[in-house]
């Protein structure tokens, strides 16, 4: 078995990750499938969130876009920094000039901690902890890198994923952090992931009320112990308004609001909820029309994430995306719909935007039907 | 909004796509999550398929691995060429030295056809057609590139995806191809995608019997018209034995057999089916152990494709992967199981191998616990 890499491998990679469009192209010239952002909708989403969070720290979650250009745009509109989910994701943003990153995750392996601490030489780097055994590792990595790490205690406020129970277990970690070299205890991380897609507004409100109550109790316990607990951070696109108004959270981490997706579209919103616009689409091309009621597009399992269901077809009544394989999407075309033609393009609304973005190397940003920018997805695949 | 790309963007990409391991590393040193191949099982899979297809053309589907090193290994064991699913995927393999590629797909847009025809200057390139209107475009692209394209008529043999109905519609296309410049009619493409995961062996056998019957009828109709129909190509990992033994198919395209996955593992196999071994795993690390019955690993929606269900936990009785978010996997740990420790690694069997591979830039090939090679996933993300 040949183990040596053939020459030109870098060239092969460049060729296979073809840039799907160039600035100035019309929509019709974009190579499909492609990830397309409607700039007018996208910018309204950024502005709306910035406007609604004037009195509170906004730290948008960059896991949704993995794109330095977007992070810089969020920072320019007043964000205090960004969130990332993995060390290598943070590394990509530090390399692009972002100087304040909270990794909303526990990092426990020495090799990863070394990389994280090295980033902290050039940027403010935060990380979460939910186990006492990791604190000496955090200290050791920070000291070895001659840097400081901001550490937040993660409390489980209902998502039943990571985190210690609220109250005394969190206090125990805060005490250990307060006494540990190389680390600064910055506060509590209280993200209620399971609340984001609760469909009824009242359910989301109640879930965050519970989360805020746990966070408040925990913060007070820590402060009564003489330890400052400056930050309570959390929230997502489904619930952020409630964290904002809780009087407990003072930093918000929504991510998907910039793009939206079909799953968030299934949340019921009430009169007080801000409505973000669908700005992200997968542009797909029809490559087969085998029957009157069926058309096949070139976007399948490798062009869309299917964890939250199939995509919706944007602005094409009577056309539904019903089945996918690796590189094909089967559309069912109602008799009432105008037929689809070979080569025609459609826009698909992804079921779940974050893992869909992670499939692509580039985002094509379009205004009024013309490509205005092509943004590299800088942290694509940065799962380490 | 900043449109200029910051300096060092290429550096940012390089950093974010960190190579997860180096030759000589132990398993314990591989950065998680990572795509890991057990070389002994993998090589047995390659050898078993090569041994079982001595009397027939084997054209393995490279969409499963997107990896030039693996394609070259398959060619070295006697494959006549490979299959790809997209033009840009084929381009990556041509760049790596593969000289015979069948794109098992219709390509209909002029820009894509131009790229495909350009590849045909340096390699034998095949493509499918299921619409008469595309044939002049194929001819035009081939002539413009001063190349020849091998064209196969796709017939729908039960998958209800692309393809013309068997019989006269296929004959009509064959006649048009026979008279068209720049293209060679090479035969029929008759892939029964819907049969691959029929669970009962009798169902798969019956489905392929039907497909073979349609292909035979169609081939005879074409030959009686005076047109040579040399190739009947199709088959997948679930059904290939039946196409091989049909007396109709003379070329087989299985892809996933090299790796296998949880979905193929749910096919019932009978005594005559060859059993391929699970050789592909996602290596994941435990980063939180919040309760006795729960552990969290660092592999979620961005590390595994979920279209065919969650991954299985390999070789760890009593541990199940029950829930995923973007970068987390929640494991339920039975009371009967030995508890998981922070930093411990587990191997996950992906629900569906092909779209899982497409998430990664590298495959780590391991023999007896030592990294023997790191293969770039050359055509990762090549959906155009």
Short mmCIF file of N, CA, C and O in Angstrom, two decimals, chain B residues 57 59 100 102-103 106 125-130 150-154 177 184-189 231-233 251:
data_model
loop_
_atom_site.label_atom_id
_atom_site.label_comp_id
_atom_site.label_asym_id
_atom_site.label_seq_id
_atom_site.Cartn_x
_atom_site.Cartn_y
_atom_site.Cartn_z
N UNK B 57 -15.36 -6.65 -13.66
CA UNK B 57 -14.74 -5.34 -13.45
C UNK B 57 -15.17 -4.77 -12.10
O UNK B 57 -16.36 -4.69 -11.80
N UNK B 59 -15.01 -1.38 -10.00
CA UNK B 59 -14.77 0.06 -10.07
C UNK B 59 -15.28 0.64 -8.74
O UNK B 59 -16.39 1.16 -8.67
N UNK B 100 -8.79 6.76 -14.60
CA UNK B 100 -10.04 6.23 -15.15
C UNK B 100 -11.11 6.45 -14.09
O UNK B 100 -11.11 5.78 -13.05
N UNK B 102 -15.35 7.18 -13.44
CA UNK B 102 -16.75 7.31 -13.84
C UNK B 102 -17.47 8.17 -12.82
O UNK B 102 -17.53 7.81 -11.63
N UNK B 103 -17.99 9.31 -13.30
CA UNK B 103 -18.81 10.17 -12.43
C UNK B 103 -20.23 9.61 -12.52
O UNK B 103 -20.90 9.75 -13.56
N UNK B 106 -25.47 12.72 -13.28
CA UNK B 106 -25.71 13.59 -14.42
C UNK B 106 -25.06 14.95 -14.13
O UNK B 106 -25.13 15.46 -13.02
N UNK B 125 -12.80 9.73 -18.64
CA UNK B 125 -13.84 10.25 -17.78
C UNK B 125 -15.20 9.80 -18.29
O UNK B 125 -15.52 10.01 -19.47
N UNK B 126 -15.97 9.20 -17.41
CA UNK B 126 -17.33 8.80 -17.74
C UNK B 126 -18.33 9.64 -16.97
O UNK B 126 -18.03 10.18 -15.91
N UNK B 127 -19.53 9.74 -17.55
CA UNK B 127 -20.60 10.51 -16.91
C UNK B 127 -21.92 9.90 -17.34
O UNK B 127 -21.99 9.13 -18.31
N UNK B 128 -22.98 10.23 -16.61
CA UNK B 128 -24.30 9.66 -16.92
C UNK B 128 -25.17 10.70 -17.60
O UNK B 128 -24.99 11.91 -17.43
N UNK B 129 -26.18 10.18 -18.31
CA UNK B 129 -27.16 11.07 -18.93
C UNK B 129 -28.54 10.46 -18.72
O UNK B 129 -28.70 9.23 -18.74
N UNK B 130 -29.52 11.31 -18.46
CA UNK B 130 -30.89 10.82 -18.39
C UNK B 130 -31.86 11.80 -19.05
O UNK B 130 -33.06 11.75 -18.81
N UNK B 150 -16.86 9.46 -22.04
CA UNK B 150 -17.61 8.20 -22.03
C UNK B 150 -18.96 8.46 -21.37
O UNK B 150 -19.00 8.97 -20.24
N UNK B 151 -20.03 8.14 -22.04
CA UNK B 151 -21.35 8.45 -21.50
C UNK B 151 -22.17 7.17 -21.33
O UNK B 151 -22.21 6.33 -22.23
N UNK B 152 -22.80 7.05 -20.20
CA UNK B 152 -23.64 5.91 -19.87
C UNK B 152 -25.07 6.42 -19.71
O UNK B 152 -25.31 7.49 -19.14
N UNK B 153 -26.01 5.65 -20.20
CA UNK B 153 -27.40 6.00 -19.97
C UNK B 153 -27.82 5.46 -18.60
O UNK B 153 -27.64 4.26 -18.32
N UNK B 154 -28.35 6.35 -17.77
CA UNK B 154 -28.83 5.89 -16.47
C UNK B 154 -30.27 5.44 -16.59
O UNK B 154 -31.13 6.18 -17.09
N UNK B 177 -26.71 9.35 -28.50
CA UNK B 177 -25.29 9.33 -28.14
C UNK B 177 -24.46 8.73 -29.26
O UNK B 177 -23.35 9.20 -29.56
N UNK B 184 -18.71 8.88 -26.40
CA UNK B 184 -18.80 7.46 -26.70
C UNK B 184 -19.87 6.87 -25.80
O UNK B 184 -19.77 7.02 -24.57
N UNK B 185 -20.85 6.22 -26.40
CA UNK B 185 -21.83 5.51 -25.59
C UNK B 185 -21.19 4.24 -25.05
O UNK B 185 -20.77 3.37 -25.81
N UNK B 186 -21.10 4.13 -23.71
CA UNK B 186 -20.38 3.00 -23.11
C UNK B 186 -21.29 1.95 -22.50
O UNK B 186 -20.83 0.86 -22.15
N UNK B 187 -22.58 2.29 -22.32
CA UNK B 187 -23.46 1.29 -21.77
C UNK B 187 -24.46 1.88 -20.79
O UNK B 187 -24.83 3.06 -20.88
N UNK B 188 -24.91 1.02 -19.88
CA UNK B 188 -26.00 1.37 -18.97
C UNK B 188 -25.50 1.50 -17.53
O UNK B 188 -24.67 0.71 -17.08
N UNK B 189 -26.05 2.48 -16.84
CA UNK B 189 -25.81 2.64 -15.40
C UNK B 189 -27.11 2.26 -14.70
O UNK B 189 -28.14 2.90 -14.94
N UNK B 231 -21.04 -2.06 -21.43
CA UNK B 231 -20.98 -2.08 -19.97
C UNK B 231 -22.38 -2.00 -19.36
O UNK B 231 -23.22 -1.24 -19.83
N UNK B 232 -22.60 -2.82 -18.34
CA UNK B 232 -23.74 -2.62 -17.44
C UNK B 232 -23.13 -2.50 -16.04
O UNK B 232 -22.56 -3.47 -15.52
N UNK B 233 -23.23 -1.32 -15.47
CA UNK B 233 -22.53 -1.01 -14.23
C UNK B 233 -23.50 -0.62 -13.13
O UNK B 233 -24.54 0.00 -13.38
N UNK B 251 -19.80 -4.78 -14.29
CA UNK B 251 -18.96 -3.85 -13.54
C UNK B 251 -19.69 -3.52 -12.24
O UNK B 251 -20.90 -3.27 -12.24
#
